mmCIF file of C-alpha atoms in Angstrom:
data_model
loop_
_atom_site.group_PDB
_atom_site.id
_atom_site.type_symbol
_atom_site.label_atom_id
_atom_site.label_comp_id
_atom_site.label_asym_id
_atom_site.label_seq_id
_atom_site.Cartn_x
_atom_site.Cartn_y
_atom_site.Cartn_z
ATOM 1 C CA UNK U 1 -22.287 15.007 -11.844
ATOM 2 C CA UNK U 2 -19.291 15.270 -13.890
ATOM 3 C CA UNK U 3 -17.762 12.236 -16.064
ATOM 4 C CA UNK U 4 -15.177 11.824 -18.111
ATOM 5 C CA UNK U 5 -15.078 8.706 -19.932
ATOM 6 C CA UNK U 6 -11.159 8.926 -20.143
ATOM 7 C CA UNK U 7 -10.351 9.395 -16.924
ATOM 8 C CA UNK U 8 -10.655 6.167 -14.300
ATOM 9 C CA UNK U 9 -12.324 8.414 -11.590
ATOM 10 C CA UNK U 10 -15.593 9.358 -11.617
ATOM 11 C CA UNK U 11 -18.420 9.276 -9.201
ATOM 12 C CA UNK U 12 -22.251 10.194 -8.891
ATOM 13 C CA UNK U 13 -21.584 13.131 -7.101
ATOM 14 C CA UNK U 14 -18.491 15.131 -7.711
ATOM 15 C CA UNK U 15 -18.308 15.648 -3.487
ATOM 16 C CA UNK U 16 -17.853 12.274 -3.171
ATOM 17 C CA UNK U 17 -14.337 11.882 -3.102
ATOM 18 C CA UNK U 18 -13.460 14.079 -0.571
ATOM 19 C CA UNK U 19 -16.416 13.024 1.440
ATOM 20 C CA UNK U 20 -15.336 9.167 1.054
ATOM 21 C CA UNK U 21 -11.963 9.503 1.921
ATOM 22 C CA UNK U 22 -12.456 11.800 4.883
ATOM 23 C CA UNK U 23 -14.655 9.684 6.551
ATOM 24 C CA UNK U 24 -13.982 6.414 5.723
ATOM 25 C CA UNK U 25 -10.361 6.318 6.029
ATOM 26 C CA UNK U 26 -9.999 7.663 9.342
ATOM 27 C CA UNK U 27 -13.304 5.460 10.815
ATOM 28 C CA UNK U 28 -11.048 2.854 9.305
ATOM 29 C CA UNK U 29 -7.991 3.341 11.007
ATOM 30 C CA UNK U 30 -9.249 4.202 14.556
ATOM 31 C CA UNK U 31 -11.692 0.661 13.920
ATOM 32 C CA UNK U 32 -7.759 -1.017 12.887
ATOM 33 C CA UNK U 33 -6.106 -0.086 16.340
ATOM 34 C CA UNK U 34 -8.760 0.045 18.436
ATOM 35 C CA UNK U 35 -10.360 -3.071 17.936
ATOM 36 C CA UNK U 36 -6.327 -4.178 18.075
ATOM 37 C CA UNK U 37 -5.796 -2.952 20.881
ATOM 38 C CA UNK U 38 -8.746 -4.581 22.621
ATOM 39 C CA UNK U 39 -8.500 -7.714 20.843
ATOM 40 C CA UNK U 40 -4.815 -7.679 22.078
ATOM 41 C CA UNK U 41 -5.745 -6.958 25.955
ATOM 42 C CA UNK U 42 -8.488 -9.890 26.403
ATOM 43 C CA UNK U 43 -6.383 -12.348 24.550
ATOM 44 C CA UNK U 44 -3.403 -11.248 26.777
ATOM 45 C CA UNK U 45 -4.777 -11.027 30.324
ATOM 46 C CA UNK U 46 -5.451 -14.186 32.271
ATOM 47 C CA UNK U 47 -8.121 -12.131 34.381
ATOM 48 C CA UNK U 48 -10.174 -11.844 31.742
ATOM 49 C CA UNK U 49 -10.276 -15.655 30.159
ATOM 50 C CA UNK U 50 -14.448 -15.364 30.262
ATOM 51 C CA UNK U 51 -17.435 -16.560 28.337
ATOM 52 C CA UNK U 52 -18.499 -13.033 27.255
ATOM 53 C CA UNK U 53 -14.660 -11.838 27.240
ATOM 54 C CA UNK U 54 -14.490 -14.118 24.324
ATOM 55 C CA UNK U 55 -17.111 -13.414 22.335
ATOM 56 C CA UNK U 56 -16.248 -9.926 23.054
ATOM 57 C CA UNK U 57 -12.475 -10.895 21.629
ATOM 58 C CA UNK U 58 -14.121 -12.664 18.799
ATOM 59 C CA UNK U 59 -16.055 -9.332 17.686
ATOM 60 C CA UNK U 60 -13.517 -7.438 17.732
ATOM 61 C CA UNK U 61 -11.379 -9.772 15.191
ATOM 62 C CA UNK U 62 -14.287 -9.167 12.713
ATOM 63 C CA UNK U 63 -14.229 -5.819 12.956
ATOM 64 C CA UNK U 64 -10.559 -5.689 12.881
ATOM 65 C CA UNK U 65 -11.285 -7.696 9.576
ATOM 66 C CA UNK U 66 -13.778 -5.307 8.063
ATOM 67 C CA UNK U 67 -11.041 -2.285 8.774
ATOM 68 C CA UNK U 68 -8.295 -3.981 6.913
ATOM 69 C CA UNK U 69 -10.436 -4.364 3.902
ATOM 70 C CA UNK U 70 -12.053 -0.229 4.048
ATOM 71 C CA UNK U 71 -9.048 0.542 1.704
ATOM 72 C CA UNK U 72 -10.920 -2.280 -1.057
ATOM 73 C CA UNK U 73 -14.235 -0.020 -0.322
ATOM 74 C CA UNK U 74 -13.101 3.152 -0.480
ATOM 75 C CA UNK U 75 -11.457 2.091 -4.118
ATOM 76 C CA UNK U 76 -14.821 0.813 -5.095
ATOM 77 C CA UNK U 77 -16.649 4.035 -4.092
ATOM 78 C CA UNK U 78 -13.917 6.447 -5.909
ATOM 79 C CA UNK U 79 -11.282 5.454 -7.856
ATOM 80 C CA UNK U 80 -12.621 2.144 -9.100
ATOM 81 C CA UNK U 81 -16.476 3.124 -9.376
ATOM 82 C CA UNK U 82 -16.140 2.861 -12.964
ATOM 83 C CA UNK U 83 -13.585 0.533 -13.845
ATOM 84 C CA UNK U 84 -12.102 -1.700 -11.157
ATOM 85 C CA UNK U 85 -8.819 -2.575 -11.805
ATOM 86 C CA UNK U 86 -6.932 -4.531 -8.751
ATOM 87 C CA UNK U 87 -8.299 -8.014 -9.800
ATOM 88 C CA UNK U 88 -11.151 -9.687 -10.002
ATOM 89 C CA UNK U 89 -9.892 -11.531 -7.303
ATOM 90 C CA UNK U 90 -9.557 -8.613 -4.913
ATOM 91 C CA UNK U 91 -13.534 -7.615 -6.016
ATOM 92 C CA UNK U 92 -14.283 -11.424 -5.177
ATOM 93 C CA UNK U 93 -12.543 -11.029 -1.425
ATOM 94 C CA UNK U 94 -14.061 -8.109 -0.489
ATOM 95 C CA UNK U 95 -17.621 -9.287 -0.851
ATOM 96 C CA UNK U 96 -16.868 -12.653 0.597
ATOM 97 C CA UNK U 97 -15.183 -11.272 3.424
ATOM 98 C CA UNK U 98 -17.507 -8.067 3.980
ATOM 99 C CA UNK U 99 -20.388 -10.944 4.192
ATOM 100 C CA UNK U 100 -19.080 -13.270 6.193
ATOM 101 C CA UNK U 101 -17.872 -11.012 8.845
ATOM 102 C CA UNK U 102 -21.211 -9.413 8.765
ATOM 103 C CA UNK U 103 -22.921 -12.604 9.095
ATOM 104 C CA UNK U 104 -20.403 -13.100 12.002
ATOM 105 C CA UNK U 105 -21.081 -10.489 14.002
ATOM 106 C CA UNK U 106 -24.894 -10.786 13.492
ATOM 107 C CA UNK U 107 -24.461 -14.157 14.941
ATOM 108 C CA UNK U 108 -21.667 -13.142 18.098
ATOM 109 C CA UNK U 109 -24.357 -10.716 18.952
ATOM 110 C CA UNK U 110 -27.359 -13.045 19.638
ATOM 111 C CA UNK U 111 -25.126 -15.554 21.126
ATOM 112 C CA UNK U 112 -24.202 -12.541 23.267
ATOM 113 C CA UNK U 113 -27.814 -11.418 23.957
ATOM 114 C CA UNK U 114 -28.697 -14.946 24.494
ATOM 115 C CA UNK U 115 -25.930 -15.551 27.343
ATOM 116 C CA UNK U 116 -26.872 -12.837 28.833
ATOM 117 C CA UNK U 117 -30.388 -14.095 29.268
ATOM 118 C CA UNK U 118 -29.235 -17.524 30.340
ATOM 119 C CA UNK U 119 -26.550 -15.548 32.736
ATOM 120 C CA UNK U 120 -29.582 -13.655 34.503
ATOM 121 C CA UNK U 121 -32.424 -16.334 34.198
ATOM 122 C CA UNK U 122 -30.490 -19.465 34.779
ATOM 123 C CA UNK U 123 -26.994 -19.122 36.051
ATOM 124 C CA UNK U 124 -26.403 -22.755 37.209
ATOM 125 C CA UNK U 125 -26.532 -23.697 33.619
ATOM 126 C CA UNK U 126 -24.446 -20.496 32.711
ATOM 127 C CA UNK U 127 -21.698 -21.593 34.885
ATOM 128 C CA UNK U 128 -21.365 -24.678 33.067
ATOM 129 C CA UNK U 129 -20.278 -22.882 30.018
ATOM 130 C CA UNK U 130 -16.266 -23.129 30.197
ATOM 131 C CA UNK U 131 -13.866 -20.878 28.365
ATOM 132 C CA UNK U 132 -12.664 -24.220 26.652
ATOM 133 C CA UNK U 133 -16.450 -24.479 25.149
ATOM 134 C CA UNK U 134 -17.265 -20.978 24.333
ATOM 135 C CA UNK U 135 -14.370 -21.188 21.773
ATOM 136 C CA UNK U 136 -15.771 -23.934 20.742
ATOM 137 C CA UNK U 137 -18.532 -22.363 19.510
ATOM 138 C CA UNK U 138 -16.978 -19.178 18.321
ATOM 139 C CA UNK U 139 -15.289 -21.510 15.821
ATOM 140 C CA UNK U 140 -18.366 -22.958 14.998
ATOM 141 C CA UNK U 141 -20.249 -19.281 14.293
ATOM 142 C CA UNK U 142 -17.184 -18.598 12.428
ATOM 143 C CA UNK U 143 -17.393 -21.844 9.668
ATOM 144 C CA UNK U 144 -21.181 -21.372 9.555
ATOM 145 C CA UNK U 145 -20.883 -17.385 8.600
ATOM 146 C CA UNK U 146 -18.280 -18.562 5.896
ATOM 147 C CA UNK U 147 -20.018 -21.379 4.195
ATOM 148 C CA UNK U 148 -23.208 -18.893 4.314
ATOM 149 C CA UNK U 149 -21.608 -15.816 3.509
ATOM 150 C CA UNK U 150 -18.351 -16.408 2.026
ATOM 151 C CA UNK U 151 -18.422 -19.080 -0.335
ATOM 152 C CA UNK U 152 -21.726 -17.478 -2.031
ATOM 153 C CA UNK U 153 -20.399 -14.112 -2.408
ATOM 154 C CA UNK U 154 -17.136 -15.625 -4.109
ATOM 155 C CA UNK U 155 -19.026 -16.988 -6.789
ATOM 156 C CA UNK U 156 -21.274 -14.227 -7.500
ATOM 157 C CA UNK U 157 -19.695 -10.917 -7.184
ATOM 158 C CA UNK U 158 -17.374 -9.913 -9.696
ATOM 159 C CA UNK U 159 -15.322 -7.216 -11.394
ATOM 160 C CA UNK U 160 -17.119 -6.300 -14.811
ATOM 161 C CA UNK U 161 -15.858 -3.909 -17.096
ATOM 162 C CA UNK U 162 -17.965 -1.095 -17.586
ATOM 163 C CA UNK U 163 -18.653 0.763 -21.295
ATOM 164 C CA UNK U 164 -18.044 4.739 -20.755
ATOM 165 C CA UNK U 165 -21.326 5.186 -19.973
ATOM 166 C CA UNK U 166 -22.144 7.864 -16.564
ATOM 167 C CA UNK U 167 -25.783 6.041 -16.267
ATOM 168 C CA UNK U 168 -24.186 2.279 -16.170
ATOM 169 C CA UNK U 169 -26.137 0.781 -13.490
ATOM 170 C CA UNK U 170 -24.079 0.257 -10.101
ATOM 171 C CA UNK U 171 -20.292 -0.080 -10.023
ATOM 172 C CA UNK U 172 -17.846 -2.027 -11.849
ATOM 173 C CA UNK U 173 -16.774 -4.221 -8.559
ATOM 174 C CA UNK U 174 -20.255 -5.735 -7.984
ATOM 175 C CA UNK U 175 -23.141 -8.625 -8.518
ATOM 176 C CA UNK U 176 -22.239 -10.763 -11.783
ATOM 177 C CA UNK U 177 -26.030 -10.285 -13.338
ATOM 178 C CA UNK U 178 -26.270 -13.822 -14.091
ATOM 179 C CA UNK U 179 -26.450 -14.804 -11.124
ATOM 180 C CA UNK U 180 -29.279 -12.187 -10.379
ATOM 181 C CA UNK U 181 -32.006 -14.392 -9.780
ATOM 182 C CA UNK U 182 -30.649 -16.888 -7.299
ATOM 183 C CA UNK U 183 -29.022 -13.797 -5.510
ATOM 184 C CA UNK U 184 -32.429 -11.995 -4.929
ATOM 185 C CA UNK U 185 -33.727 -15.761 -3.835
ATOM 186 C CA UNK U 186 -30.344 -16.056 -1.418
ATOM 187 C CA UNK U 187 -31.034 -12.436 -0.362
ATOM 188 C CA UNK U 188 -34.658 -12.708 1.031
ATOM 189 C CA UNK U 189 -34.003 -15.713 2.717
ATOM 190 C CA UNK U 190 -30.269 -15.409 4.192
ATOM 191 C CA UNK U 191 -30.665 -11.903 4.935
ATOM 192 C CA UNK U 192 -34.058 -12.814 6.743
ATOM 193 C CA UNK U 193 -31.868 -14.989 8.889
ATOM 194 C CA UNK U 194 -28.765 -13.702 9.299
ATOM 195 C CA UNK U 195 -29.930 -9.961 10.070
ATOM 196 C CA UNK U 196 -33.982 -9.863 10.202
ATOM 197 C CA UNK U 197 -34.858 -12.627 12.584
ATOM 198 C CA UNK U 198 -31.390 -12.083 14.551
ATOM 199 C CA UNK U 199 -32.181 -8.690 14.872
ATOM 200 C CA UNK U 200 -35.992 -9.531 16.339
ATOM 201 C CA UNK U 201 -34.140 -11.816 18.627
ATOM 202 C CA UNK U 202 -31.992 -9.854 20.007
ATOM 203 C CA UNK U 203 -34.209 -7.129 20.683
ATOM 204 C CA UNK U 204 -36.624 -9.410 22.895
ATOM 205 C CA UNK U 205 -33.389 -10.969 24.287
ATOM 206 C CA UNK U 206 -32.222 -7.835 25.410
ATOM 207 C CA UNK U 207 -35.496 -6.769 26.747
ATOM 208 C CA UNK U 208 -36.234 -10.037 28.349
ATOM 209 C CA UNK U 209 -32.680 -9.581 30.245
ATOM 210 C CA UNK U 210 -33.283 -5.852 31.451
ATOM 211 C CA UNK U 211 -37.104 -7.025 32.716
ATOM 212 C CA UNK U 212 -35.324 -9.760 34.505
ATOM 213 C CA UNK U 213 -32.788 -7.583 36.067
ATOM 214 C CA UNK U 214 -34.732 -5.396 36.913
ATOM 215 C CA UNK U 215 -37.092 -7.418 38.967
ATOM 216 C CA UNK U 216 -34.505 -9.160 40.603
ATOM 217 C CA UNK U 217 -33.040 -5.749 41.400
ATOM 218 C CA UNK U 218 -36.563 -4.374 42.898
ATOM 219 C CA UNK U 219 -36.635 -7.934 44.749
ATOM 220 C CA UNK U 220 -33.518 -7.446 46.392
ATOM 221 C CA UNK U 221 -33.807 -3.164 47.097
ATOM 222 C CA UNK U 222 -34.921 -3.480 50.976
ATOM 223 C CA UNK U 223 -31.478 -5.814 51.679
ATOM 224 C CA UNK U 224 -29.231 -3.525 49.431
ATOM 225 C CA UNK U 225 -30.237 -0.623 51.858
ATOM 226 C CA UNK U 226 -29.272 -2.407 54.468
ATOM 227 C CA UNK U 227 -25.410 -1.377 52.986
ATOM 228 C CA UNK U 228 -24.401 -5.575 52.605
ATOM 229 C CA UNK U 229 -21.631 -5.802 50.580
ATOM 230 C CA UNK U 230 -22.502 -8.683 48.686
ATOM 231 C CA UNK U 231 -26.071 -6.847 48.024
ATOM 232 C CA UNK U 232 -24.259 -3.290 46.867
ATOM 233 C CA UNK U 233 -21.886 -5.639 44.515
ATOM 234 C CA UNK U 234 -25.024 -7.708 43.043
ATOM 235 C CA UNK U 235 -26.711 -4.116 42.120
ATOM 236 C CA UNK U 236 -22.973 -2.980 40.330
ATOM 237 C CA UNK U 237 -23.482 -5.856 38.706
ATOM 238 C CA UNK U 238 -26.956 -5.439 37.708
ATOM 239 C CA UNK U 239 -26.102 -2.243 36.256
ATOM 240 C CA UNK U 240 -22.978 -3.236 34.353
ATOM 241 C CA UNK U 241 -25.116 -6.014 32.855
ATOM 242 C CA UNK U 242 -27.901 -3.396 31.727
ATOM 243 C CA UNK U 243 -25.562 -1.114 30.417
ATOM 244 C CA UNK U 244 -22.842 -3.509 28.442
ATOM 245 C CA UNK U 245 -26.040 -4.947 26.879
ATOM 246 C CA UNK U 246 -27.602 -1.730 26.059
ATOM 247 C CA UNK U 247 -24.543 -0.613 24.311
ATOM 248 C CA UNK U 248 -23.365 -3.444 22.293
ATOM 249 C CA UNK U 249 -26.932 -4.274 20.825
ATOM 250 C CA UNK U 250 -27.512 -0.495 20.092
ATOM 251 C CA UNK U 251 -24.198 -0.320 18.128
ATOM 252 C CA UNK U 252 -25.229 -3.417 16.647
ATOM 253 C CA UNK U 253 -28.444 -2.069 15.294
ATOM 254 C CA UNK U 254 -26.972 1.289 14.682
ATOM 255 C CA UNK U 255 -24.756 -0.687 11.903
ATOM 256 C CA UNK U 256 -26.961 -3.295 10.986
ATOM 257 C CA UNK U 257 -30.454 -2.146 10.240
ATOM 258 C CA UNK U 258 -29.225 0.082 7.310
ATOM 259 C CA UNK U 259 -26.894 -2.837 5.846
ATOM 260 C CA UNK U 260 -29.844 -4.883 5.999
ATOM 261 C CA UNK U 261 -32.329 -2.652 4.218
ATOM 262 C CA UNK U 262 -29.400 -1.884 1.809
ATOM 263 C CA UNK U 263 -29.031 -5.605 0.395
ATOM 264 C CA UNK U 264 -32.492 -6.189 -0.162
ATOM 265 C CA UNK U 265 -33.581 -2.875 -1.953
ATOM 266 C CA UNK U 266 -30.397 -1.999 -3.793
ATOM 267 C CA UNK U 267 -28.405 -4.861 -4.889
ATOM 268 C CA UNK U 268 -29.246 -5.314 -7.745
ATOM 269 C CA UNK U 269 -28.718 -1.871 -8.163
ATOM 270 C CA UNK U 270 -31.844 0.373 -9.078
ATOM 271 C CA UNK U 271 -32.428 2.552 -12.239
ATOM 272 C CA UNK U 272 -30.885 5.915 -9.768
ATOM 273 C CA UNK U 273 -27.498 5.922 -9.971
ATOM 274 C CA UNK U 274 -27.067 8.778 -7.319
ATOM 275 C CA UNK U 275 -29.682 7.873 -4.899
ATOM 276 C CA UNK U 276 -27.949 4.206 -4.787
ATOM 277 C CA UNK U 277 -24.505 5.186 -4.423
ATOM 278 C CA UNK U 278 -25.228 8.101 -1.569
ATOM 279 C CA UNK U 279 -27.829 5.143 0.103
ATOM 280 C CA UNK U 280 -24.657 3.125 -0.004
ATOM 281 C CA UNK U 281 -22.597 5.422 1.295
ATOM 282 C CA UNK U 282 -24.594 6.381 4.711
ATOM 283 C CA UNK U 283 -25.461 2.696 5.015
ATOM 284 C CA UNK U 284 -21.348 1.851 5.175
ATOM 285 C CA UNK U 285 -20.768 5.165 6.830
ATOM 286 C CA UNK U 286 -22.985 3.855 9.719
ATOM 287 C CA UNK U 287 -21.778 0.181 9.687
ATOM 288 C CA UNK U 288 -17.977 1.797 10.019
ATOM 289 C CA UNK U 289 -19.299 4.410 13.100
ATOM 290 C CA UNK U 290 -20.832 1.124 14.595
ATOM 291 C CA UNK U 291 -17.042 -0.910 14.510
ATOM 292 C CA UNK U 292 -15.437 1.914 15.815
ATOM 293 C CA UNK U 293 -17.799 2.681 18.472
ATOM 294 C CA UNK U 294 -18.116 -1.231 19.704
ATOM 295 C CA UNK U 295 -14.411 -1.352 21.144
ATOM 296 C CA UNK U 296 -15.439 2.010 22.724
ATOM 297 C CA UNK U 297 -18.022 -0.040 24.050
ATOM 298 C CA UNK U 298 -16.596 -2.886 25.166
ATOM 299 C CA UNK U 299 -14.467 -0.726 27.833
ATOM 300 C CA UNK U 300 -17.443 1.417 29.358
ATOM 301 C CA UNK U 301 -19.433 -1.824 29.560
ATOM 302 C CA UNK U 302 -16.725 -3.728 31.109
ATOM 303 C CA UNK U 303 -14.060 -2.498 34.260
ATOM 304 C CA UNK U 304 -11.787 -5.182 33.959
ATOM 305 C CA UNK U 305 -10.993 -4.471 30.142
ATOM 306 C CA UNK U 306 -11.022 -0.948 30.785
ATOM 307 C CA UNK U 307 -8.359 -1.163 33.348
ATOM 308 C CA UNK U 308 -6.250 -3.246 31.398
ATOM 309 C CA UNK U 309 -6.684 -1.416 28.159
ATOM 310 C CA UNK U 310 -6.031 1.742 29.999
ATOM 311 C CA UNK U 311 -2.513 -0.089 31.980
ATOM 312 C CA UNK U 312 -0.987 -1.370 28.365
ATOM 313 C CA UNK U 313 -2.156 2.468 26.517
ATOM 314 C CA UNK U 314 -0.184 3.820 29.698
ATOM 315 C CA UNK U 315 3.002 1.251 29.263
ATOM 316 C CA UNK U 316 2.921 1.940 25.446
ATOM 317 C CA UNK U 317 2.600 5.574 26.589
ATOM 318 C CA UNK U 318 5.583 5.129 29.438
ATOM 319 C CA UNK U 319 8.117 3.083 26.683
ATOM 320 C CA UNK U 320 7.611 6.116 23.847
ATOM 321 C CA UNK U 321 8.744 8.786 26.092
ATOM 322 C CA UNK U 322 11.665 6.801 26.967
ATOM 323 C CA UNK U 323 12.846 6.107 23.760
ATOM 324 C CA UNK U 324 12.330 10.060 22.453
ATOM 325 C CA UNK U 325 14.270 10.743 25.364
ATOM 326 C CA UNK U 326 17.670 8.327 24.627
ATOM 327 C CA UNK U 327 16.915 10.052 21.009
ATOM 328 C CA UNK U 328 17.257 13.383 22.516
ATOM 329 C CA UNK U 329 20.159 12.822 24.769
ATOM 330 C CA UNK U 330 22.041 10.746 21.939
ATOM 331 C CA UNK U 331 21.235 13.834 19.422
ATOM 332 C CA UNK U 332 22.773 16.338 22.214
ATOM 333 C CA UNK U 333 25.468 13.762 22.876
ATOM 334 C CA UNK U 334 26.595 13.415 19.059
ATOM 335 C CA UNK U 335 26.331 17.425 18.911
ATOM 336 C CA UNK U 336 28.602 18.324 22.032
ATOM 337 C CA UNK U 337 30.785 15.734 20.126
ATOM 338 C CA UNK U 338 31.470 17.471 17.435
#
């Protein structure tokens, strides 16, 4: 490691840098347009007004979130490691709104896992769930993840500034160390709930669903054999159940399971530096790969969305060409003009 106590960059490793920005920024902006794009397309389209639609909708604003604060990361992790200097305010909103959309999602999901049990084991009771209600309670996941997540974070994260020292404990943007002992209190028993125990309970969720499918499925093979229609469209939709579950919860955990190991071991940070700042590093490298890949997701586990994703990509497509080719014809036009 190189440092140079005059200089505002520095970093435990002097690869870091590069290895920040050329990860990070791009994950960032294909998780911006993509989750965009797909927020856009379930909002927009009337065939998709749904239960899981919306939470799916809802999922993707948090990750949309999460992208449009990477740049406040990336600063942290480079530029800023040492000596943050775009407001303590700016330090304070990028905890509080890394949290709570963390604590979001980790809630979305096992109301999404738990649906999908309800969906498979009882659907009379499913089908009372209007779209009307399930926004209901997105709103309601939303204001809980906020006064948990938010609100705490604002108060105890904060942008200290930092002696010249390369073996300064953790970076300037970080965990005000008064508040160190109610944070490790809020940590194993938050965390525990918002990531632990959802995590457990989405697993057996998930399990419980494909069991139940699957049985059902095996119930129902002799009929489906018999080439019914109805039958051959129950076993699509067994599989697109199995496999739009699969994927979201394995993204989930993908992201997740680091991030949660991460707040309990290393914030407060421990006496290595390096080994903190490159465990930080995979554990938001993998939480970044997890947004981007959960739009990705959310089209292979659904054909609806995919076909309307792929109609307005194919319109936005259709209108570009048009308009570089009036560019090109009013170029050649001015030209011949002259």
């Amino acid at each position: 490691m190189t440092y140079d106590a005059h200089s505002n960059f520095s970093l435990p490793m002097e690869a870091g840098l590069f290895l920040t920005c050329s990860t990070l920024i791009p994950l960032a902006l294909f998780g911006f347009f993509a989750n965009a794009i797909t927020t856009f397309v379930v909002i927009r389209s009337s065939k998709l007004r749904s239960t899981f639609n919306c939470l799916i909708a809802s999922l993707c604003v948090s990750d949309l979130i999460s992208a449009i604060i990477s740049p406040l990361n990336i600063y942290r992790r480079t530029w800023g490691y040492y000596n943050w200097e775009w407001s303590d305010f700016l330090c304070k909103m990028f905890w509080s709104i890394d949290t709570w959309t963390s604590y979001a999602t980790s809630v979305h999901i096992f109301c999404f896992a738990a649906l999908r049990f309800i969906s498979v084991q009882w659907p009379i009771i499913y089908r009372r769930n209007k779209y009307s209600r399930a926004c209901i309670y997105i709103s309601v996941m939303w204001a809980v993840s906020f006064v948990a997540g938010f609100i705490p974070s604002c108060i105890w994260f904060k942008a200290r500034p930092r002696p010249p020292l390369p073996l300064e404990k953790g970076p300037s943007c970080h965990l005000n160390t008064k508040w160190k002992d109610e944070f490790n209190i809020y940590t194993w028993v938050v965390y525990s709930i918002f990531f632990y125990l959802a995590m457990i309970l989405i697993i057996v969720l998930s399990i419980m669903t494909i069991v139940k499918v699957k049985l059902s499925g095996k119930a129902t093979k002799e009929i489906r054999q018999r080439g019914n229609e109805n039958d051959r469209n129950n076993a699509r939709r067994e599989k697109k159940i199995i496999l739009q579950l699969s994927l979201i919860v394995s993204s989930f955990l993908l992201g997740y399971i680091p991030r949660g190991i991460f707040h309990n071991t290393s914030i407060p940070p421990g006496p290595d530096i390096y080994g903190n700042w490159w465990f930080e590093f995979v554990t938001y490298l993998l939480l970044r790969i997890s947004e981007c890949l959960d739009p990705i997701f959310y089209n292979l586990g659904s054909r609806k969305i995919r076909l309307e994703t792929t109609a307005l990509l194919k319109g936005i497509w259709l209108k570009v060409c048009a308009l570089k080719k009036r560019i090109v014809s009013s170029t050649g036009h001015a030209q011949n003009s002259v």
